[in-house]
Structures are given as C-alpha cells and as structure tokens.
Amino acid sequence: MNKKSCLNCGHSISDEFCAHCGQKADTARITIHSLIKNDILGSIWHVEAKFFYTLKNILFSPGTTAMNYISGKRIRYNNFISLLLILFGFNVLSYHYYEKFAPAETLTDDVIYVKDFFSKYSKVILFVLIPMLGANGYFLFKRIKLNIAEHFIIGTISLLGILILFLLSDMVSLIGLWKPVETIFNIIDKIVFGLSILFPAITYWTAFKNSYSKPGLLWRVSVLYVLMVVESSVISLILYEIF
C-alpha cells in the first residue's frame, strides 16, 4: 500500500489518522457538501453524542464508567471537569427559573438560605467534595490498589451524578408548579432527591462489587457516609464562621 504524507505535519501516513499529529488522512479539498456534512453536522453530532453518552453512563452505570476511565477507556467520554462546570451552570440556571416561577410561600427562609449558601460557595464545594471522597475512598478501599488521583476520578463521577439528579429535581419541581400534576411530581421530586443522596453509595458499590463481599462493601460505604457528613459539617461551619 502506498504511503501518503500528512498535509498538516508532513509525516508518512499508513492508516486513517496521522500517528504524529492525529489529523485524518482523507483531508480532501473542502466543498459545500463536505463543509455541511463533516465540519458542521459532523462536529455537532460528535459533541452532542459524546456529551449525552457520558451523562447516560454516569447516571446508570457510575462505577463501571469510573473504572473504565481509570483503566484507559477515555476517548468515549467527555472531560469530567468540563462537565462539572457545565452542570453547575445548568443547576444555577434551573434553580433561578424555579425561584422565578415558584409561589412565594414555597420559598421558605431555609430554602433561600441553602440556595444562597450553595450559590456563594459552589466552587469551594466543587473543589473540596472531590478530594474528600477521593481521600476517604483511598483509605477505605485499599485492596483495589488505586492511587489517590484515581480515587479522585471516582469522587468526580459521584459528584457528577449528584449534579445530574439535582438538575432533574429542579426540572421536576418546575413542572410540579402546574397544579394538575403537582402531587405526582412532588413524589417524583422526593425520589430523585433521595437517589442523589444515595448516588455516591451506588457509585462505589458498582465500582467495587466484584472485589469485596456485600458485608465488606456495606460497612465501607457506611463509614464513607459518616466521614463525609462529619467533614462536610466541619467545612460548612468553618465557612459560616469565616464569612
């Protein structure tokens, strides 16, 4: 087979992509057809398909997604840190609209305080919760022999799942403002919120279910939650006292 030269870097190409710079080998002349098909529609479809594929796998198989990523299967997923920032933005936006349309009596002082607290310290929460989960997971699941950074990935997946469920909860709450469906959507909202609380447990359980017995997993996940509650309470208290 005749080798071609990459039009970007000049290196020889013998496959679909250049091994040196990663550019595709079939860089033919740009036409209206190729511009629409590859550059416009192709780019949009690739970004959206990857984005929703990542969200779906985080939500329905968080532990498997984390372990796949750690084991090197990464090109199929969106960057998790970028996804965190996007989901934080969506959560702030969705709550803004809920606050705008919700009856005044539903926005109690406690609800407003929690919203203001999390809006103000969302970045602190983002950069503290992941290390907490990672460090706690590192000491509780030592048998797996993952390093601290790999446990940070599992913590990131846990937080992403919580943010996805929070976003769903906000959307359900918005729909639930319509009186004919208020009762059923309030029930759905409570279920979604409960799942968000359980999501880290689901993540660690599905990640390590083949490495520990059920009792072994149960006590480790339980201790993880106790540690997270204590640590989160201390950090919240410090933030409250300082600011």
PDB file of N, CA and C in Angstrom, residues 103-182:
ATOM      1  N   PRO A 103     -44.412  29.855  43.730  1.00  0.00           N
ATOM      2  CA  PRO A 103     -45.164  30.712  44.651  1.00  0.00           C
ATOM      3  C   PRO A 103     -44.295  31.120  45.832  1.00  0.00           C
ATOM      4  N   ALA A 104     -44.509  32.307  46.331  1.00  0.00           N
ATOM      5  CA  ALA A 104     -43.670  32.848  47.398  1.00  0.00           C
ATOM      6  C   ALA A 104     -43.679  31.975  48.643  1.00  0.00           C
ATOM      7  N   GLU A 105     -44.829  31.316  48.922  1.00  0.00           N
ATOM      8  CA  GLU A 105     -44.917  30.519  50.151  1.00  0.00           C
ATOM      9  C   GLU A 105     -44.047  29.262  50.113  1.00  0.00           C
ATOM     10  N   THR A 106     -43.677  28.820  48.902  1.00  0.00           N
ATOM     11  CA  THR A 106     -42.830  27.628  48.815  1.00  0.00           C
ATOM     12  C   THR A 106     -41.362  27.949  49.058  1.00  0.00           C
ATOM     13  N   LEU A 107     -41.001  29.223  48.929  1.00  0.00           N
ATOM     14  CA  LEU A 107     -39.615  29.627  49.130  1.00  0.00           C
ATOM     15  C   LEU A 107     -39.422  30.084  50.573  1.00  0.00           C
ATOM     16  N   THR A 108     -39.292  29.124  51.456  1.00  0.00           N
ATOM     17  CA  THR A 108     -39.104  29.431  52.874  1.00  0.00           C
ATOM     18  C   THR A 108     -37.708  30.001  53.110  1.00  0.00           C
ATOM     19  N   ASP A 109     -37.514  30.533  54.304  1.00  0.00           N
ATOM     20  CA  ASP A 109     -36.202  31.091  54.649  1.00  0.00           C
ATOM     21  C   ASP A 109     -35.103  30.039  54.566  1.00  0.00           C
ATOM     22  N   ASP A 110     -35.423  28.797  54.966  1.00  0.00           N
ATOM     23  CA  ASP A 110     -34.431  27.713  54.914  1.00  0.00           C
ATOM     24  C   ASP A 110     -34.019  27.410  53.478  1.00  0.00           C
ATOM     25  N   VAL A 111     -35.012  27.360  52.582  1.00  0.00           N
ATOM     26  CA  VAL A 111     -34.727  27.078  51.170  1.00  0.00           C
ATOM     27  C   VAL A 111     -33.849  28.182  50.580  1.00  0.00           C
ATOM     28  N   ILE A 112     -34.206  29.434  50.860  1.00  0.00           N
ATOM     29  CA  ILE A 112     -33.444  30.570  50.330  1.00  0.00           C
ATOM     30  C   ILE A 112     -32.024  30.579  50.899  1.00  0.00           C
ATOM     31  N   TYR A 113     -31.888  30.244  52.193  1.00  0.00           N
ATOM     32  CA  TYR A 113     -30.557  30.221  52.816  1.00  0.00           C
ATOM     33  C   TYR A 113     -29.666  29.158  52.164  1.00  0.00           C
ATOM     34  N   VAL A 114     -30.219  27.962  51.980  1.00  0.00           N
ATOM     35  CA  VAL A 114     -29.443  26.876  51.358  1.00  0.00           C
ATOM     36  C   VAL A 114     -29.030  27.265  49.944  1.00  0.00           C
ATOM     37  N   LYS A 115     -29.983  27.847  49.194  1.00  0.00           N
ATOM     38  CA  LYS A 115     -29.693  28.265  47.813  1.00  0.00           C
ATOM     39  C   LYS A 115     -28.584  29.302  47.777  1.00  0.00           C
ATOM     40  N   ASP A 116     -28.691  30.315  48.641  1.00  0.00           N
ATOM     41  CA  ASP A 116     -27.674  31.368  48.670  1.00  0.00           C
ATOM     42  C   ASP A 116     -26.311  30.821  49.090  1.00  0.00           C
ATOM     43  N   PHE A 117     -26.328  29.896  50.064  1.00  0.00           N
ATOM     44  CA  PHE A 117     -25.069  29.309  50.545  1.00  0.00           C
ATOM     45  C   PHE A 117     -24.363  28.548  49.428  1.00  0.00           C
ATOM     46  N   PHE A 118     -25.132  27.698  48.733  1.00  0.00           N
ATOM     47  CA  PHE A 118     -24.526  26.888  47.681  1.00  0.00           C
ATOM     48  C   PHE A 118     -24.150  27.724  46.463  1.00  0.00           C
ATOM     49  N   SER A 119     -24.898  28.787  46.179  1.00  0.00           N
ATOM     50  CA  SER A 119     -24.544  29.677  45.076  1.00  0.00           C
ATOM     51  C   SER A 119     -23.228  30.386  45.371  1.00  0.00           C
ATOM     52  N   LYS A 120     -23.056  30.803  46.613  1.00  0.00           N
ATOM     53  CA  LYS A 120     -21.875  31.558  47.002  1.00  0.00           C
ATOM     54  C   LYS A 120     -20.638  30.677  47.075  1.00  0.00           C
ATOM     55  N   TYR A 121     -20.823  29.451  47.564  1.00  0.00           N
ATOM     56  CA  TYR A 121     -19.666  28.586  47.802  1.00  0.00           C
ATOM     57  C   TYR A 121     -19.626  27.366  46.879  1.00  0.00           C
ATOM     58  N   SER A 122     -20.259  27.471  45.719  1.00  0.00           N
ATOM     59  CA  SER A 122     -20.326  26.318  44.815  1.00  0.00           C
ATOM     60  C   SER A 122     -18.936  25.856  44.383  1.00  0.00           C
ATOM     61  N   LYS A 123     -18.026  26.805  44.114  1.00  0.00           N
ATOM     62  CA  LYS A 123     -16.680  26.425  43.685  1.00  0.00           C
ATOM     63  C   LYS A 123     -15.912  25.764  44.826  1.00  0.00           C
ATOM     64  N   VAL A 124     -16.112  26.265  46.047  1.00  0.00           N
ATOM     65  CA  VAL A 124     -15.458  25.652  47.207  1.00  0.00           C
ATOM     66  C   VAL A 124     -15.955  24.218  47.385  1.00  0.00           C
ATOM     67  N   ILE A 125     -17.272  24.052  47.281  1.00  0.00           N
ATOM     68  CA  ILE A 125     -17.868  22.714  47.416  1.00  0.00           C
ATOM     69  C   ILE A 125     -17.316  21.783  46.339  1.00  0.00           C
ATOM     70  N   LEU A 126     -17.222  22.308  45.096  1.00  0.00           N
ATOM     71  CA  LEU A 126     -16.723  21.515  43.980  1.00  0.00           C
ATOM     72  C   LEU A 126     -15.316  21.005  44.254  1.00  0.00           C
ATOM     73  N   PHE A 127     -14.432  21.898  44.722  1.00  0.00           N
ATOM     74  CA  PHE A 127     -13.033  21.532  44.879  1.00  0.00           C
ATOM     75  C   PHE A 127     -12.713  20.900  46.227  1.00  0.00           C
ATOM     76  N   VAL A 128     -13.696  20.827  47.109  1.00  0.00           N
ATOM     77  CA  VAL A 128     -13.487  20.163  48.398  1.00  0.00           C
ATOM     78  C   VAL A 128     -14.131  18.783  48.442  1.00  0.00           C
ATOM     79  N   LEU A 129     -15.325  18.659  47.859  1.00  0.00           N
ATOM     80  CA  LEU A 129     -16.049  17.389  47.919  1.00  0.00           C
ATOM     81  C   LEU A 129     -15.296  16.269  47.203  1.00  0.00           C
ATOM     82  N   ILE A 130     -14.722  16.570  46.049  1.00  0.00           N
ATOM     83  CA  ILE A 130     -14.000  15.531  45.302  1.00  0.00           C
ATOM     84  C   ILE A 130     -12.772  15.031  46.071  1.00  0.00           C
ATOM     85  N   PRO A 131     -11.909  15.915  46.590  1.00  0.00           N
ATOM     86  CA  PRO A 131     -10.785  15.408  47.401  1.00  0.00           C
ATOM     87  C   PRO A 131     -11.227  14.638  48.643  1.00  0.00           C
ATOM     88  N   MET A 132     -12.328  15.072  49.264  1.00  0.00           N
ATOM     89  CA  MET A 132     -12.821  14.346  50.437  1.00  0.00           C
ATOM     90  C   MET A 132     -13.220  12.927  50.055  1.00  0.00           C
ATOM     91  N   LEU A 133     -14.035  12.807  48.987  1.00  0.00           N
ATOM     92  CA  LEU A 133     -14.439  11.475  48.532  1.00  0.00           C
ATOM     93  C   LEU A 133     -13.219  10.651  48.128  1.00  0.00           C
ATOM     94  N   GLY A 134     -12.288  11.292  47.411  1.00  0.00           N
ATOM     95  CA  GLY A 134     -11.101  10.579  46.946  1.00  0.00           C
ATOM     96  C   GLY A 134     -10.239  10.075  48.091  1.00  0.00           C
ATOM     97  N   ALA A 135      -9.988  10.955  49.072  1.00  0.00           N
ATOM     98  CA  ALA A 135      -9.139  10.571  50.210  1.00  0.00           C
ATOM     99  C   ALA A 135      -9.807   9.492  51.056  1.00  0.00           C
ATOM    100  N   ASN A 136     -11.092   9.661  51.332  1.00  0.00           N
ATOM    101  CA  ASN A 136     -11.808   8.653  52.128  1.00  0.00           C
ATOM    102  C   ASN A 136     -11.855   7.315  51.398  1.00  0.00           C
ATOM    103  N   GLY A 137     -12.139   7.370  50.088  1.00  0.00           N
ATOM    104  CA  GLY A 137     -12.175   6.140  49.297  1.00  0.00           C
ATOM    105  C   GLY A 137     -10.821   5.450  49.246  1.00  0.00           C
ATOM    106  N   TYR A 138      -9.759   6.244  49.185  1.00  0.00           N
ATOM    107  CA  TYR A 138      -8.394   5.682  49.126  1.00  0.00           C
ATOM    108  C   TYR A 138      -8.088   4.835  50.361  1.00  0.00           C
ATOM    109  N   PHE A 139      -8.495   5.311  51.529  1.00  0.00           N
ATOM    110  CA  PHE A 139      -8.201   4.579  52.768  1.00  0.00           C
ATOM    111  C   PHE A 139      -9.197   3.446  53.028  1.00  0.00           C
ATOM    112  N   LEU A 140     -10.436   3.594  52.557  1.00  0.00           N
ATOM    113  CA  LEU A 140     -11.445   2.567  52.821  1.00  0.00           C
ATOM    114  C   LEU A 140     -11.388   1.409  51.830  1.00  0.00           C
ATOM    115  N   PHE A 141     -10.890   1.664  50.615  1.00  0.00           N
ATOM    116  CA  PHE A 141     -10.873   0.625  49.574  1.00  0.00           C
ATOM    117  C   PHE A 141      -9.439   0.344  49.128  1.00  0.00           C
ATOM    118  N   LYS A 142      -8.557   0.139  50.080  1.00  0.00           N
ATOM    119  CA  LYS A 142      -7.135  -0.043  49.789  1.00  0.00           C
ATOM    120  C   LYS A 142      -6.848  -1.304  48.975  1.00  0.00           C
ATOM    121  N   ARG A 143      -7.691  -2.322  49.153  1.00  0.00           N
ATOM    122  CA  ARG A 143      -7.442  -3.592  48.471  1.00  0.00           C
ATOM    123  C   ARG A 143      -7.390  -3.427  46.941  1.00  0.00           C
ATOM    124  N   ILE A 144      -8.096  -2.430  46.418  1.00  0.00           N
ATOM    125  CA  ILE A 144      -8.164  -2.239  44.965  1.00  0.00           C
ATOM    126  C   ILE A 144      -6.846  -1.730  44.414  1.00  0.00           C
ATOM    127  N   LYS A 145      -6.009  -1.124  45.269  1.00  0.00           N
ATOM    128  CA  LYS A 145      -4.688  -0.603  44.886  1.00  0.00           C
ATOM    129  C   LYS A 145      -4.775   0.488  43.810  1.00  0.00           C
ATOM    130  N   LEU A 146      -5.775   1.347  43.933  1.00  0.00           N
ATOM    131  CA  LEU A 146      -5.829   2.541  43.096  1.00  0.00           C
ATOM    132  C   LEU A 146      -5.086   3.664  43.813  1.00  0.00           C
ATOM    133  N   ASN A 147      -4.458   4.558  43.041  1.00  0.00           N
ATOM    134  CA  ASN A 147      -3.793   5.686  43.681  1.00  0.00           C
ATOM    135  C   ASN A 147      -4.804   6.785  44.004  1.00  0.00           C
ATOM    136  N   ILE A 148      -4.344   7.829  44.696  1.00  0.00           N
ATOM    137  CA  ILE A 148      -5.249   8.864  45.172  1.00  0.00           C
ATOM    138  C   ILE A 148      -5.928   9.604  44.007  1.00  0.00           C
ATOM    139  N   ALA A 149      -5.190   9.828  42.912  1.00  0.00           N
ATOM    140  CA  ALA A 149      -5.765  10.526  41.759  1.00  0.00           C
ATOM    141  C   ALA A 149      -6.877   9.699  41.123  1.00  0.00           C
ATOM    142  N   GLU A 150      -6.701   8.380  41.091  1.00  0.00           N
ATOM    143  CA  GLU A 150      -7.738   7.510  40.525  1.00  0.00           C
ATOM    144  C   GLU A 150      -8.980   7.497  41.410  1.00  0.00           C
ATOM    145  N   HIS A 151      -8.781   7.602  42.710  1.00  0.00           N
ATOM    146  CA  HIS A 151      -9.942   7.730  43.604  1.00  0.00           C
ATOM    147  C   HIS A 151     -10.628   9.088  43.424  1.00  0.00           C
ATOM    148  N   PHE A 152      -9.860  10.111  43.033  1.00  0.00           N
ATOM    149  CA  PHE A 152     -10.468  11.406  42.723  1.00  0.00           C
ATOM    150  C   PHE A 152     -11.426  11.282  41.533  1.00  0.00           C
ATOM    151  N   ILE A 153     -11.079  10.428  40.568  1.00  0.00           N
ATOM    152  CA  ILE A 153     -11.970  10.206  39.415  1.00  0.00           C
ATOM    153  C   ILE A 153     -13.297   9.616  39.883  1.00  0.00           C
ATOM    154  N   ILE A 154     -13.240   8.652  40.796  1.00  0.00           N
ATOM    155  CA  ILE A 154     -14.477   8.055  41.325  1.00  0.00           C
ATOM    156  C   ILE A 154     -15.288   9.114  42.070  1.00  0.00           C
ATOM    157  N   GLY A 155     -14.597   9.969  42.842  1.00  0.00           N
ATOM    158  CA  GLY A 155     -15.283  11.060  43.523  1.00  0.00           C
ATOM    159  C   GLY A 155     -15.916  12.038  42.547  1.00  0.00           C
ATOM    160  N   THR A 156     -15.227  12.309  41.445  1.00  0.00           N
ATOM    161  CA  THR A 156     -15.765  13.204  40.418  1.00  0.00           C
ATOM    162  C   THR A 156     -17.024  12.630  39.787  1.00  0.00           C
ATOM    163  N   ILE A 157     -16.999  11.333  39.491  1.00  0.00           N
ATOM    164  CA  ILE A 157     -18.185  10.665  38.925  1.00  0.00           C
ATOM    165  C   ILE A 157     -19.347  10.755  39.908  1.00  0.00           C
ATOM    166  N   SER A 158     -19.078  10.584  41.201  1.00  0.00           N
ATOM    167  CA  SER A 158     -20.130  10.680  42.216  1.00  0.00           C
ATOM    168  C   SER A 158     -20.762  12.062  42.224  1.00  0.00           C
ATOM    169  N   LEU A 159     -19.909  13.095  42.186  1.00  0.00           N
ATOM    170  CA  LEU A 159     -20.430  14.465  42.200  1.00  0.00           C
ATOM    171  C   LEU A 159     -21.193  14.774  40.917  1.00  0.00           C
ATOM    172  N   LEU A 160     -20.707  14.284  39.783  1.00  0.00           N
ATOM    173  CA  LEU A 160     -21.415  14.493  38.517  1.00  0.00           C
ATOM    174  C   LEU A 160     -22.815  13.884  38.569  1.00  0.00           C
ATOM    175  N   GLY A 161     -22.916  12.671  39.106  1.00  0.00           N
ATOM    176  CA  GLY A 161     -24.223  12.030  39.223  1.00  0.00           C
ATOM    177  C   GLY A 161     -25.169  12.823  40.109  1.00  0.00           C
ATOM    178  N   ILE A 162     -24.633  13.367  41.215  1.00  0.00           N
ATOM    179  CA  ILE A 162     -25.452  14.183  42.119  1.00  0.00           C
ATOM    180  C   ILE A 162     -25.961  15.425  41.382  1.00  0.00           C
ATOM    181  N   LEU A 163     -25.084  16.067  40.609  1.00  0.00           N
ATOM    182  CA  LEU A 163     -25.472  17.277  39.875  1.00  0.00           C
ATOM    183  C   LEU A 163     -26.517  16.975  38.800  1.00  0.00           C
ATOM    184  N   ILE A 164     -26.379  15.830  38.124  1.00  0.00           N
ATOM    185  CA  ILE A 164     -27.385  15.429  37.132  1.00  0.00           C
ATOM    186  C   ILE A 164     -28.740  15.254  37.804  1.00  0.00           C
ATOM    187  N   LEU A 165     -28.753  14.580  38.952  1.00  0.00           N
ATOM    188  CA  LEU A 165     -30.012  14.346  39.667  1.00  0.00           C
ATOM    189  C   LEU A 165     -30.584  15.642  40.239  1.00  0.00           C
ATOM    190  N   PHE A 166     -29.723  16.539  40.715  1.00  0.00           N
ATOM    191  CA  PHE A 166     -30.194  17.851  41.172  1.00  0.00           C
ATOM    192  C   PHE A 166     -30.865  18.612  40.027  1.00  0.00           C
ATOM    193  N   LEU A 167     -30.259  18.526  38.839  1.00  0.00           N
ATOM    194  CA  LEU A 167     -30.827  19.203  37.675  1.00  0.00           C
ATOM    195  C   LEU A 167     -32.185  18.607  37.319  1.00  0.00           C
ATOM    196  N   LEU A 168     -32.281  17.282  37.354  1.00  0.00           N
ATOM    197  CA  LEU A 168     -33.567  16.620  37.114  1.00  0.00           C
ATOM    198  C   LEU A 168     -34.592  17.025  38.168  1.00  0.00           C
ATOM    199  N   SER A 169     -34.135  17.135  39.420  1.00  0.00           N
ATOM    200  CA  SER A 169     -35.030  17.538  40.510  1.00  0.00           C
ATOM    201  C   SER A 169     -35.586  18.937  40.281  1.00  0.00           C
ATOM    202  N   ASP A 170     -34.720  19.850  39.832  1.00  0.00           N
ATOM    203  CA  ASP A 170     -35.176  21.213  39.544  1.00  0.00           C
ATOM    204  C   ASP A 170     -36.194  21.232  38.404  1.00  0.00           C
ATOM    205  N   MET A 171     -35.940  20.413  37.389  1.00  0.00           N
ATOM    206  CA  MET A 171     -36.867  20.355  36.253  1.00  0.00           C
ATOM    207  C   MET A 171     -38.213  19.776  36.682  1.00  0.00           C
ATOM    208  N   VAL A 172     -38.171  18.729  37.505  1.00  0.00           N
ATOM    209  CA  VAL A 172     -39.402  18.124  38.016  1.00  0.00           C
ATOM    210  C   VAL A 172     -40.160  19.130  38.888  1.00  0.00           C
ATOM    211  N   SER A 173     -39.429  19.888  39.699  1.00  0.00           N
ATOM    212  CA  SER A 173     -40.054  20.898  40.556  1.00  0.00           C
ATOM    213  C   SER A 173     -40.743  21.974  39.721  1.00  0.00           C
ATOM    214  N   LEU A 174     -40.092  22.361  38.622  1.00  0.00           N
ATOM    215  CA  LEU A 174     -40.705  23.355  37.736  1.00  0.00           C
ATOM    216  C   LEU A 174     -42.011  22.849  37.148  1.00  0.00           C
ATOM    217  N   ILE A 175     -42.006  21.590  36.657  1.00  0.00           N
ATOM    218  CA  ILE A 175     -43.226  21.007  36.090  1.00  0.00           C
ATOM    219  C   ILE A 175     -44.285  20.865  37.185  1.00  0.00           C
ATOM    220  N   GLY A 176     -43.838  20.538  38.396  1.00  0.00           N
ATOM    221  CA  GLY A 176     -44.756  20.335  39.514  1.00  0.00           C
ATOM    222  C   GLY A 176     -45.463  21.599  39.977  1.00  0.00           C
ATOM    223  N   LEU A 177     -45.023  22.759  39.478  1.00  0.00           N
ATOM    224  CA  LEU A 177     -45.732  24.003  39.804  1.00  0.00           C
ATOM    225  C   LEU A 177     -47.099  24.061  39.131  1.00  0.00           C
ATOM    226  N   TRP A 178     -47.282  23.219  38.092  1.00  0.00           N
ATOM    227  CA  TRP A 178     -48.589  23.155  37.424  1.00  0.00           C
ATOM    228  C   TRP A 178     -49.529  22.309  38.286  1.00  0.00           C
ATOM    229  N   LYS A 179     -50.571  22.890  38.791  1.00  0.00           N
ATOM    230  CA  LYS A 179     -51.436  22.289  39.803  1.00  0.00           C
ATOM    231  C   LYS A 179     -51.962  20.885  39.461  1.00  0.00           C
ATOM    232  N   PRO A 180     -52.425  20.613  38.223  1.00  0.00           N
ATOM    233  CA  PRO A 180     -52.983  19.269  37.946  1.00  0.00           C
ATOM    234  C   PRO A 180     -52.003  18.118  38.179  1.00  0.00           C
ATOM    235  N   VAL A 181     -50.677  18.394  38.080  1.00  0.00           N
ATOM    236  CA  VAL A 181     -49.699  17.305  38.248  1.00  0.00           C
ATOM    237  C   VAL A 181     -48.828  17.524  39.486  1.00  0.00           C
ATOM    238  N   GLU A 182     -49.229  18.449  40.343  1.00  0.00           N
ATOM    239  CA  GLU A 182     -48.391  18.836  41.472  1.00  0.00           C
ATOM    240  C   GLU A 182     -48.076  17.654  42.385  1.00  0.00           C
TER     241      GLU A 182
END
